[in-house]
Coordinates of C-alpha atoms in Angstrom, one line a residue:
M287 CA -69.5 6.4 33.5
I288 CA -70.2 4.6 36.7
P289 CA -73.4 5.0 38.8
S290 CA -72.7 3.6 42.2
I291 CA -75.8 3.1 44.4
K292 CA -74.9 3.2 48.1
D293 CA -76.6 1.4 51.0
P294 CA -79.9 3.0 52.0
G295 CA -79.6 5.8 54.6
H296 CA -82.0 7.5 57.0
N297 CA -80.7 11.1 57.4
T298 CA -81.5 13.4 54.4
R299 CA -80.2 16.5 56.1
G300 CA -76.9 14.8 57.0
L301 CA -76.3 13.7 53.4
L302 CA -77.1 17.3 52.2
A303 CA -74.5 18.6 54.6
Y304 CA -71.9 16.4 53.1
L305 CA -72.8 17.3 49.5
Y306 CA -72.8 21.0 50.1
G307 CA -69.8 20.9 52.5
P308 CA -66.2 21.3 51.6
G309 CA -65.6 17.5 51.4
R310 CA -63.2 15.6 53.6
H311 CA -60.2 17.0 51.8
D312 CA -61.6 20.3 50.5
E313 CA -62.4 18.7 47.1
H314 CA -66.0 20.0 46.9
I315 CA -66.0 23.1 44.7
D316 CA -69.1 25.2 43.9
P317 CA -71.8 22.7 45.0
H318 CA -75.1 23.3 43.2
I319 CA -78.2 21.6 41.9
V320 CA -78.1 20.6 38.2
A321 CA -81.5 18.8 38.1
S322 CA -84.4 17.9 40.4
F323 CA -87.9 16.4 40.6
S324 CA -89.5 19.9 40.6
P325 CA -90.3 21.3 37.2
L326 CA -90.2 24.8 38.7
G327 CA -86.9 24.3 40.4
L328 CA -85.9 24.5 44.1
R329 CA -84.1 27.1 46.1
D330 CA -80.5 26.0 45.9
P331 CA -78.3 26.5 49.0
G332 CA -75.3 26.5 46.7
R333 CA -76.5 29.5 44.6
D334 CA -79.1 31.3 46.8
P335 CA -77.5 32.9 49.9
A336 CA -80.9 32.9 51.6
A337 CA -81.5 29.2 51.1
T338 CA -80.5 26.7 53.7
L339 CA -80.2 22.9 53.9
T340 CA -82.9 22.3 56.5
P341 CA -85.9 23.5 54.3
L342 CA -84.5 21.6 51.3
A343 CA -84.3 18.4 53.4
R344 CA -87.9 19.0 54.6
I345 CA -89.1 19.3 51.0
L346 CA -87.4 16.1 50.0
D347 CA -88.7 14.2 53.2
E348 CA -92.3 15.4 52.9
P349 CA -93.7 12.2 51.4
V350 CA -91.8 10.2 54.0
N351 CA -93.1 12.2 56.9
L352 CA -96.7 12.0 55.6
R353 CA -96.5 8.2 55.4
N354 CA -94.9 7.9 58.8
S355 CA -97.5 10.1 60.4
G356 CA -100.1 7.4 59.8
Y357 CA -100.4 3.9 61.2
G358 CA -98.1 1.0 60.4
K359 CA -94.4 0.5 60.3
K360 CA -92.3 3.6 60.0
V361 CA -90.0 4.1 57.1
T362 CA -86.4 4.7 58.2
D363 CA -84.2 3.5 55.3
H364 CA -85.5 6.2 52.9
V365 CA -82.4 8.0 51.6
W366 CA -81.2 6.8 48.2
H367 CA -77.8 8.0 47.2
C368 CA -76.1 7.4 43.9
P369 CA -72.9 9.1 42.8
V370 CA -72.4 9.1 39.0
R371 CA -68.8 9.6 37.9
A372 CA -67.3 10.1 34.5
A373 CA -63.9 8.6 33.4
K374 CA -60.8 10.6 33.9
T375 CA -60.3 10.7 30.1
D376 CA -63.8 12.0 29.4
R377 CA -64.4 15.5 28.1
Y378 CA -65.9 18.2 30.3
L379 CA -69.7 17.9 30.7
S380 CA -71.9 20.9 31.2
D381 CA -74.5 21.3 33.9
A382 CA -77.2 20.7 31.3
E383 CA -75.6 17.4 30.2
W384 CA -75.2 16.3 33.8
G385 CA -78.8 17.2 34.5
E386 CA -80.0 15.1 31.6
I387 CA -77.8 12.2 32.8
A388 CA -79.4 12.4 36.3
R389 CA -82.9 12.3 34.8
R390 CA -82.1 9.2 32.8
I391 CA -80.5 7.5 35.8
V392 CA -83.5 8.0 38.2
H393 CA -85.8 6.9 35.4
A394 CA -83.8 3.7 34.7
A395 CA -83.4 2.9 38.4
G396 CA -87.2 3.3 39.1
I397 CA -86.8 6.3 41.4
A398 CA -88.7 8.7 39.2
P399 CA -89.9 7.2 35.9
D400 CA -90.7 9.6 33.0
R401 CA -94.2 10.9 32.9
D402 CA -95.0 9.5 36.3
P403 CA -96.4 12.3 38.5
H404 CA -96.1 10.2 41.6
G405 CA -92.4 9.4 41.4
C406 CA -90.0 10.0 44.3
R407 CA -88.5 13.4 45.1
W408 CA -84.8 13.8 44.1
I409 CA -82.1 16.3 43.4
A410 CA -78.7 16.0 41.6
V411 CA -75.9 18.0 43.1
R412 CA -72.6 18.8 41.3
H413 CA -69.6 19.8 43.3
A414 CA -66.8 18.7 41.0
D415 CA -66.2 18.6 37.2
D416 CA -66.3 14.8 36.9
H417 CA -69.3 13.7 38.9
I418 CA -72.7 14.4 40.4
H419 CA -74.5 13.0 43.5
I420 CA -78.2 12.0 43.1
L421 CA -80.1 12.1 46.4
A422 CA -83.7 10.7 46.5
T423 CA -86.2 9.9 49.2
T424 CA -87.8 6.5 48.5
V425 CA -91.4 7.2 49.3
R426 CA -93.5 8.2 46.3
E427 CA -96.0 11.0 46.2
D428 CA -98.8 8.5 46.5
G429 CA -97.3 7.0 49.7
R430 CA -96.0 3.8 48.1
R431 CA -92.4 2.6 48.1
P432 CA -90.8 2.4 44.6
K433 CA -89.8 -0.9 43.1
L434 CA -86.0 -0.8 43.2
H435 CA -85.2 -4.5 42.5
N436 CA -82.2 -4.6 40.2
S437 CA -82.0 -0.8 40.2
G438 CA -78.2 -0.9 40.1
K439 CA -78.3 -3.2 37.1
H440 CA -80.7 -0.9 35.2
A441 CA -78.7 2.2 36.1
Q442 CA -75.6 0.6 34.7
A443 CA -77.3 -0.4 31.5
E444 CA -78.5 3.2 31.0
A445 CA -75.0 4.5 31.7
R446 CA -73.7 2.3 28.9
K447 CA -76.2 3.9 26.5
I448 CA -75.3 7.4 27.7
E449 CA -71.6 6.7 27.1
K450 CA -72.2 5.8 23.5
E451 CA -74.5 8.7 22.8
L452 CA -72.2 11.3 24.3
G453 CA -69.0 9.8 23.0
L454 CA -67.6 9.0 26.5
Y455 CA -65.3 6.2 27.6
Q456 CA -67.3 3.0 27.4
V457 CA -66.9 1.1 30.6
P458 CA -66.6 -2.7 30.1
V459 CA -69.9 -4.5 30.8
G460 CA -69.7 -6.5 34.1
D461 CA -71.1 -10.0 34.6
R462 CA -71.8 -9.8 38.3
T463 CA -68.8 -11.9 39.3
G464 CA -66.8 -9.0 40.7
E465 CA -66.3 -8.4 44.4
R466 CA -68.0 -5.6 46.2
R467 CA -66.4 -2.2 46.1
P468 CA -65.4 -1.0 49.6
T469 CA -67.9 1.3 51.2
Q470 CA -67.1 4.8 52.4
A471 CA -67.5 3.5 56.0
E472 CA -65.0 0.7 55.4
M473 CA -62.4 3.0 53.9
H474 CA -62.8 5.6 56.7
K475 CA -62.5 2.8 59.3
A476 CA -59.3 1.6 57.7
D477 CA -57.9 5.2 57.7
R478 CA -58.9 5.7 61.3
L479 CA -57.2 2.5 62.4
S480 CA -54.1 3.1 60.2
W481 CA -54.8 -0.1 58.2
Q482 CA -53.4 -0.3 54.7
Q483 CA -56.4 -2.3 53.5
T484 CA -60.1 -2.5 54.4
S485 CA -61.1 -5.6 56.4
R486 CA -62.8 -7.1 53.3
A487 CA -59.6 -6.8 51.2
W488 CA -57.4 -8.0 54.0
L489 CA -59.6 -11.1 54.5
Q490 CA -59.7 -11.9 50.8
E491 CA -55.9 -12.0 50.6
R492 CA -55.7 -14.3 53.6
I493 CA -58.3 -16.7 52.2
R494 CA -56.6 -16.8 48.7
D495 CA -53.2 -17.3 50.4
A496 CA -54.6 -20.3 52.3
I497 CA -56.1 -22.1 49.3
P498 CA -52.9 -23.6 47.9
H499 CA -52.2 -25.0 51.4
A500 CA -55.5 -26.8 51.8
A501 CA -57.0 -30.0 50.3
S502 CA -60.4 -29.4 51.9
V503 CA -62.5 -26.5 53.3
E504 CA -61.9 -27.9 56.8
E505 CA -58.1 -27.6 56.2
L506 CA -58.6 -24.1 54.8
L507 CA -60.4 -22.9 57.9
A508 CA -57.8 -24.5 60.2
Y509 CA -55.1 -22.7 58.3
L510 CA -56.9 -19.4 58.5
Q511 CA -57.2 -19.8 62.3
A512 CA -53.5 -20.6 62.6
D513 CA -52.8 -17.5 60.5
G514 CA -54.6 -15.3 63.0
V515 CA -58.0 -14.9 61.2
E516 CA -61.1 -15.0 63.3
V517 CA -63.2 -17.9 61.9
K518 CA -66.9 -18.6 62.6
P519 CA -68.1 -21.9 61.0
R520 CA -71.8 -22.6 60.8
R521 CA -72.6 -26.3 61.0
L522 CA -75.6 -28.6 60.5
P523 CA -76.7 -30.9 63.3
S524 CA -74.7 -33.6 61.6
G525 CA -71.6 -31.6 62.1
D526 CA -71.2 -30.9 58.4
L527 CA -70.3 -27.3 57.3
Q528 CA -73.3 -25.2 56.3
G529 CA -71.4 -22.0 55.9
Y530 CA -68.6 -19.9 57.3
A531 CA -67.7 -16.3 58.1
V532 CA -64.4 -14.7 58.9
G533 CA -63.3 -11.6 60.7
R534 CA -60.2 -9.4 61.0
P535 CA -58.8 -9.2 64.5
G536 CA -59.6 -5.7 65.9
D537 CA -62.5 -5.1 63.5
T538 CA -65.3 -4.6 66.0
N539 CA -68.7 -2.8 66.0
A540 CA -69.9 0.0 68.3
K541 CA -70.6 -2.6 71.0
G542 CA -67.0 -4.0 70.8
E543 CA -68.2 -7.2 69.1
Q544 CA -66.1 -8.9 66.5
I545 CA -67.4 -8.3 62.9
Y546 CA -67.7 -11.3 60.7
I547 CA -68.1 -11.3 56.9
P548 CA -69.4 -14.4 55.1
G549 CA -67.0 -15.8 52.5
G550 CA -69.4 -15.1 49.6
G551 CA -69.6 -11.4 50.8
I552 CA -65.9 -11.1 50.4
A553 CA -65.8 -12.4 46.8
P554 CA -68.2 -14.6 44.8
D555 CA -65.7 -17.5 44.4
L556 CA -65.0 -17.6 48.1
S557 CA -68.4 -18.9 49.2
L558 CA -68.6 -22.3 50.9
P559 CA -70.1 -24.1 47.8
K560 CA -67.6 -22.6 45.5
L561 CA -64.7 -23.5 47.7
Q562 CA -66.0 -27.0 48.2
A563 CA -66.3 -27.6 44.5
R564 CA -62.8 -26.2 44.0
L565 CA -60.9 -28.1 46.7
T566 CA -62.7 -31.4 46.9
A567 CA -62.5 -32.1 43.1
T568 CA -58.9 -33.3 43.4
A569 CA -58.7 -37.0 44.1
P570 CA -56.0 -37.9 46.7
E571 CA -52.8 -39.4 45.2
E572 CA -51.7 -42.9 46.0
H573 CA -48.0 -42.1 45.9
P574 CA -47.5 -38.3 46.2
T575 CA -44.0 -38.6 47.8
A576 CA -42.8 -40.6 44.8
R577 CA -43.9 -37.9 42.5
R578 CA -42.2 -35.2 44.5
N579 CA -39.0 -37.2 44.7
R580 CA -38.6 -37.4 40.9
P581 CA -35.4 -35.8 39.5
A582 CA -37.3 -32.7 38.3
T583 CA -37.9 -29.9 40.8
S584 CA -41.4 -28.6 41.8
W585 CA -40.8 -25.7 39.5
Q586 CA -39.9 -27.8 36.5
R587 CA -42.8 -30.1 37.0
T588 CA -45.1 -27.1 37.2
T589 CA -43.7 -25.8 34.0
D590 CA -44.5 -29.2 32.4
T591 CA -48.0 -28.9 33.7
L592 CA -48.4 -25.3 32.4
D593 CA -47.5 -26.6 28.9
H594 CA -50.8 -28.5 28.8
V595 CA -52.6 -25.3 29.9
H596 CA -51.0 -23.3 27.1
R597 CA -52.1 -25.9 24.6
H598 CA -55.6 -26.1 25.8
L599 CA -56.2 -22.4 26.2
T600 CA -54.8 -21.8 22.7
E601 CA -57.2 -24.4 21.2
D602 CA -60.2 -23.3 23.2
T603 CA -59.6 -19.6 22.2
A604 CA -59.4 -20.6 18.6
D605 CA -62.6 -22.7 18.3
G606 CA -64.6 -21.8 21.4
T607 CA -64.8 -25.4 22.7
G608 CA -61.2 -26.5 23.1
G609 CA -61.9 -29.2 20.6
D610 CA -63.7 -31.3 23.2
G611 CA -67.1 -29.7 23.4
D612 CA -66.6 -28.6 27.1
S613 CA -67.9 -25.0 26.4
G614 CA -65.0 -23.6 28.3
A615 CA -65.5 -25.5 31.5
L616 CA -62.1 -27.1 31.6
A617 CA -60.4 -23.8 30.6
Q618 CA -62.2 -21.9 33.3
A619 CA -61.0 -24.5 35.9
Q620 CA -57.5 -24.2 34.6
I621 CA -57.6 -20.5 34.9
T622 CA -58.9 -20.7 38.4
A623 CA -56.1 -23.1 39.4
L624 CA -53.6 -20.9 37.6
G625 CA -54.3 -18.2 40.0
D626 CA -53.4 -20.6 42.9
I627 CA -50.1 -21.3 41.2
I628 CA -49.3 -17.6 40.9
N629 CA -50.2 -17.2 44.6
A630 CA -48.1 -20.1 45.7
T631 CA -45.2 -18.8 43.7
A632 CA -45.6 -15.4 45.4
Q633 CA -45.5 -17.0 48.8
T634 CA -42.3 -19.0 48.1
A635 CA -40.2 -17.0 45.7
P636 CA -37.2 -15.0 46.8
Q637 CA -38.1 -11.9 48.8
E638 CA -37.1 -9.5 46.0
L639 CA -39.7 -11.0 43.6
R640 CA -42.6 -11.1 46.0
A641 CA -43.9 -7.5 45.5
E642 CA -44.6 -8.0 41.8
L643 CA -45.8 -11.6 42.2
R644 CA -48.2 -10.4 45.0
A645 CA -49.5 -7.7 42.7
A646 CA -50.0 -10.3 39.9
T647 CA -51.9 -12.5 42.4
R648 CA -54.3 -9.6 43.3
A649 CA -54.8 -8.6 39.7
F650 CA -55.4 -12.2 38.5
A651 CA -58.0 -12.9 41.1
R652 CA -60.6 -11.1 39.0
A653 CA -59.6 -13.2 36.0
Q654 CA -60.1 -16.4 37.9
R655 CA -63.9 -16.2 37.9
S656 CA -66.6 -15.7 35.2
Q657 CA -70.1 -17.0 34.4
V658 CA -68.6 -20.1 32.8
R659 CA -69.1 -23.0 35.2
A660 CA -65.7 -24.6 35.8
D661 CA -64.9 -28.3 35.6
H662 CA -62.6 -28.3 38.6
Q663 CA -61.9 -32.1 38.3
G664 CA -60.1 -31.4 35.1
A665 CA -57.6 -29.0 36.7
A666 CA -56.5 -31.4 39.6
D667 CA -52.9 -31.5 38.3
L668 CA -52.6 -27.7 38.5
R669 CA -53.9 -27.6 42.1
R670 CA -51.4 -30.4 43.0
A671 CA -48.7 -28.3 41.3
A672 CA -49.6 -25.3 43.5
R673 CA -49.5 -27.4 46.7
D674 CA -46.1 -28.9 45.5
I675 CA -44.7 -25.4 45.3
I676 CA -45.9 -24.5 48.7
H677 CA -44.5 -27.7 50.3
A678 CA -41.4 -28.0 48.1
G679 CA -38.4 -29.2 50.0
D680 CA -36.0 -28.4 47.2
G681 CA -36.3 -24.7 47.6
P682 CA -36.7 -22.2 44.7
D683 CA -34.2 -23.2 42.0
G684 CA -33.3 -19.8 40.5
N685 CA -33.1 -20.9 36.9
A686 CA -36.1 -23.3 37.1
L687 CA -38.1 -20.6 38.9
T688 CA -37.3 -18.1 36.2
V689 CA -38.4 -20.5 33.4
M690 CA -41.6 -21.2 35.3
I691 CA -42.4 -17.5 35.7
A692 CA -41.9 -17.1 31.9
A693 CA -44.5 -19.9 31.5
L694 CA -46.8 -18.1 33.8
V695 CA -46.5 -14.9 31.7
W696 CA -47.6 -16.8 28.6
A697 CA -50.4 -18.6 30.5
A698 CA -51.7 -15.2 31.7
I699 CA -51.5 -13.8 28.2
L700 CA -53.6 -16.7 26.9
T701 CA -56.0 -16.2 29.8
G702 CA -56.6 -12.7 28.7
R703 CA -57.2 -13.8 25.1
W704 CA -59.6 -16.5 26.2
H705 CA -61.7 -14.1 28.2
Q706 CA -61.6 -11.5 25.4
A707 CA -62.8 -14.1 22.9
R708 CA -65.9 -14.7 25.2
G709 CA -66.6 -11.0 25.8
H710 CA -65.3 -11.1 29.4
A711 CA -63.9 -7.6 29.3
R712 CA -63.1 -7.1 33.0
Q713 CA -61.5 -10.5 33.3
A714 CA -59.4 -9.9 30.2
Q715 CA -58.3 -6.5 31.6
A716 CA -57.4 -8.1 34.9
A717 CA -55.3 -10.8 33.1
R718 CA -53.4 -8.1 31.2
Q719 CA -52.6 -6.3 34.4
A720 CA -51.3 -9.6 35.9
V721 CA -49.1 -10.0 32.8
Q722 CA -47.4 -6.7 33.4
H723 CA -46.5 -7.7 37.0
L724 CA -45.4 -11.2 36.0
Q725 CA -43.3 -9.8 33.3
A726 CA -41.6 -7.4 35.7
A727 CA -41.0 -10.3 38.1
Y728 CA -39.5 -12.4 35.3
D729 CA -37.2 -9.5 34.2
Q730 CA -36.0 -9.1 37.7
A731 CA -35.5 -12.9 38.2
A732 CA -33.7 -13.4 34.9
A733 CA -31.3 -10.4 35.1
D734 CA -28.3 -12.2 36.7
H735 CA -28.8 -15.4 34.9
L736 CA -28.9 -13.6 31.5
A737 CA -25.8 -11.7 32.3
A738 CA -24.0 -14.9 33.2
L739 CA -25.1 -16.6 29.9
T740 CA -24.1 -13.5 27.9
H741 CA -20.7 -13.5 29.6
R742 CA -19.9 -17.0 28.3
Q743 CA -21.4 -16.8 24.8
P744 CA -19.9 -19.2 22.3
K745 CA -17.2 -18.4 19.8
P746 CA -18.2 -16.3 16.7
E747 CA -18.1 -19.3 14.4
V748 CA -20.5 -21.2 16.6
T749 CA -22.7 -18.2 17.1
N750 CA -22.9 -17.7 13.3
T751 CA -23.9 -21.3 12.8
L752 CA -26.6 -21.0 15.4
A753 CA -27.8 -17.8 13.8
G754 CA -28.3 -19.8 10.6
D755 CA -30.4 -22.3 12.5
V756 CA -32.6 -19.4 13.7
R757 CA -33.1 -18.2 10.1
S758 CA -34.0 -21.7 9.0
A759 CA -36.4 -22.4 11.9
V760 CA -38.2 -19.1 12.1
P761 CA -37.5 -17.0 9.0
D762 CA -40.3 -14.5 9.8
H763 CA -38.9 -13.6 13.2
A764 CA -35.1 -14.2 12.7
K765 CA -34.3 -10.5 12.2
R766 CA -35.9 -9.5 15.5
I767 CA -34.4 -12.5 17.4
L768 CA -30.9 -11.7 16.2
A769 CA -31.3 -8.0 17.0
D770 CA -32.6 -8.8 20.5
P771 CA -30.0 -7.8 23.2
N772 CA -30.6 -11.3 24.7
W773 CA -29.4 -13.1 21.5
P774 CA -25.9 -13.8 23.0
A775 CA -27.5 -15.5 26.0
L776 CA -29.8 -17.5 23.7
A777 CA -26.8 -18.6 21.7
T778 CA -25.2 -19.9 24.9
V779 CA -28.3 -21.9 25.7
L780 CA -28.5 -23.4 22.2
A781 CA -24.8 -24.3 22.4
D782 CA -25.3 -26.0 25.8
A783 CA -28.2 -27.9 24.4
K784 CA -26.2 -29.0 21.4
D785 CA -23.5 -30.4 23.8
L786 CA -26.3 -32.5 25.4
G787 CA -27.2 -34.0 22.1
H788 CA -30.1 -31.8 21.1
Q789 CA -30.6 -30.2 17.6
P790 CA -30.7 -26.4 17.9
L791 CA -32.8 -26.0 14.8
Q792 CA -35.4 -28.4 16.2
L793 CA -35.4 -26.8 19.6
I794 CA -36.0 -23.3 18.1
A795 CA -38.9 -24.6 15.9
E796 CA -40.6 -26.4 18.8
A797 CA -40.2 -23.4 21.1
A798 CA -41.6 -21.0 18.5
A799 CA -44.6 -23.3 18.0
R800 CA -45.5 -23.3 21.7
R801 CA -45.4 -19.5 22.0
E802 CA -46.1 -17.2 19.1
L803 CA -43.5 -14.5 18.7
T804 CA -45.4 -11.8 16.9
T805 CA -46.5 -10.1 20.1
A806 CA -43.3 -10.9 22.0
R807 CA -41.5 -7.8 23.3
L808 CA -38.1 -9.6 23.3
P809 CA -38.4 -12.8 21.2
A810 CA -34.9 -14.1 22.0
K811 CA -35.7 -13.9 25.7
V812 CA -39.0 -15.7 25.2
L813 CA -37.3 -18.6 23.3
L814 CA -34.5 -18.8 25.8
G815 CA -36.7 -19.7 28.8
R816 CA -38.6 -22.3 26.8
I817 CA -35.5 -23.9 25.3
Q818 CA -33.8 -24.1 28.7
H819 CA -36.8 -26.0 30.0
T820 CA -37.1 -28.5 27.1
S821 CA -33.3 -29.1 26.8
R822 CA -32.5 -29.5 30.5
N823 CA -31.8 -33.3 30.2
P824 CA -29.5 -35.0 27.7
H825 CA -31.1 -35.9 24.4
Y826 CA -32.4 -39.5 24.3
N827 CA -30.2 -41.6 21.9
P828 CA -31.9 -44.9 21.0
A829 CA -28.7 -46.5 19.7
A830 CA -26.8 -45.7 22.8
E831 CA -29.6 -46.8 25.0
A832 CA -29.9 -50.1 23.1
A833 CA -26.1 -50.7 23.6
R834 CA -26.4 -50.0 27.3
V835 CA -29.2 -52.5 27.6
R836 CA -27.3 -55.2 25.7
A837 CA -24.3 -54.7 27.9
A838 CA -26.3 -54.9 31.1
T839 CA -28.0 -58.1 29.8
A840 CA -24.7 -59.7 29.0
R841 CA -23.3 -59.0 32.4
S842 CA -26.3 -60.4 34.2
A843 CA -26.1 -63.6 32.0
T844 CA -22.4 -64.3 32.8
P845 CA -22.1 -66.9 35.6
A846 CA -20.3 -65.6 38.7
T847 CA -16.7 -67.0 39.1
P848 CA -15.8 -68.1 42.6
T849 CA -13.0 -66.0 43.9
S850 CA -11.2 -65.4 47.2
P851 CA -12.7 -62.8 49.4
V852 CA -11.8 -59.3 48.5
T853 CA -11.8 -56.4 50.9
P854 CA -14.5 -53.9 49.7
V855 CA -13.1 -50.7 48.2
P856 CA -15.0 -47.4 48.8
P857 CA -16.7 -46.1 45.6
G858 CA -14.6 -43.0 45.5
T859 CA -11.4 -45.1 45.6
A860 CA -12.6 -47.2 42.8
R861 CA -13.4 -44.2 40.6
A862 CA -10.0 -42.7 41.4
A863 CA -8.2 -46.0 40.5
N864 CA -10.1 -46.2 37.2
S865 CA -9.2 -42.6 36.5
Q866 CA -5.5 -43.4 37.1
H867 CA -5.7 -46.5 34.9
R868 CA -7.2 -44.4 32.1
T869 CA -4.5 -41.9 32.6
R870 CA -1.8 -44.5 32.3

């Protein structure tokens, strides 16, 4: 059950006309009063044919008009409006039950406390099965204004009690880190202008998309301007940023002026101080080009980085401190940066994957923030990984990208568990939603690759030997793994790894230790991605490496013998000659 207090209004009669009208889509059915401030009841325009809206508005406004008839500042923001909506799965509630809910909400919010004869005047109108609207005028009978500080918080707390007592769906308790819900005015404006999103939602996506591109807030604002966002920085006399606001092109007020929204008004983690802490915590690298030019691709390096996140989130969920007494500060920073990696992947992945990855980004944004103060310095490697993906010159390697998305799926699962262990219900729910979208993206990305692996599965005798390795390495899960339709593809990967010098049994055991298989939908598919990542390079052989070093040392110690000049031979020609010599 959700009470949603709207911004104060000034037109009681206008709001009554909406409540008793047909609605914008004829959704208002049988509007009528279920409770009110008057113990004797009021003439209800919904049930009494002789009653009209204007006298009802006059009764509700009477304390306001009396106060305004005296001296002093006039009250204009006196209309308090609070819809209270039940969940879709809740049972039908009677008028009497809705009336009692309304009385408890106005008491908790401070509108009309119980046994207070001077409370505000109010009514509760029901025009649908699943919700009511409470309308109140916020001048008390004694002429004073009610104390409504934290009224929304108190109303929500009372709603949680009502849910338990009436056996209704219990809404997860919020922690005041969620973004504002779009107002009716914002939604109507978007409809009127044929926008798919409200301005606030549109701006939030643009800012989050810009974060992986920027190493500072100044870079972020410059990127937003280049992306077509209206940016309005606020600076101190020294020139340092004091704040910023952004606007959507074409979003103007009645005077035709551009509307700007502060970053913190879009989402709590997009305020200037939060962005500064997030972006400036990463120390600049001395040799970033060298790191990006390593043999591994950006996607493979990111998967390596995600391995550390998996390990830390697992430990932190188990003991509550991650084993280092950080009280979740490092894990929260990693989760925040993890959202940037998902976003960067959505911007650079092949077009056919972007819809699901975009949806995962939007869902995970709620999981990125909580009341736990993040130690952003500890997640610098993750933020670098996000920027590497954005600026990758190697392009999206299909196989490496698929493996990395599989790692993101597991990271999102662990994020949900971490939040759940700390009672962050909304964040945990958001992480679970992101998992669904990431899993869909992975299934789509892996389809062709899995088909190719299945097509070249090893011979039966090799497959049987590998099946024995599975039974030895993970006996509790072997039956499900071998029954998984992806087992032939996994057998191919294990055979390939064996050709590179790896031990299949060891690879299986290590992969299962990194990602528990009990909750895995398709355990063979889970192991496949992990094993492909860890076995991508030939297995290190100490004896062979020692022999190579000795041979190189011997060659460098042998004195050069003077010879007559020899015409250089192209490398390809030399390789061809050597090949012919070996053939002969």
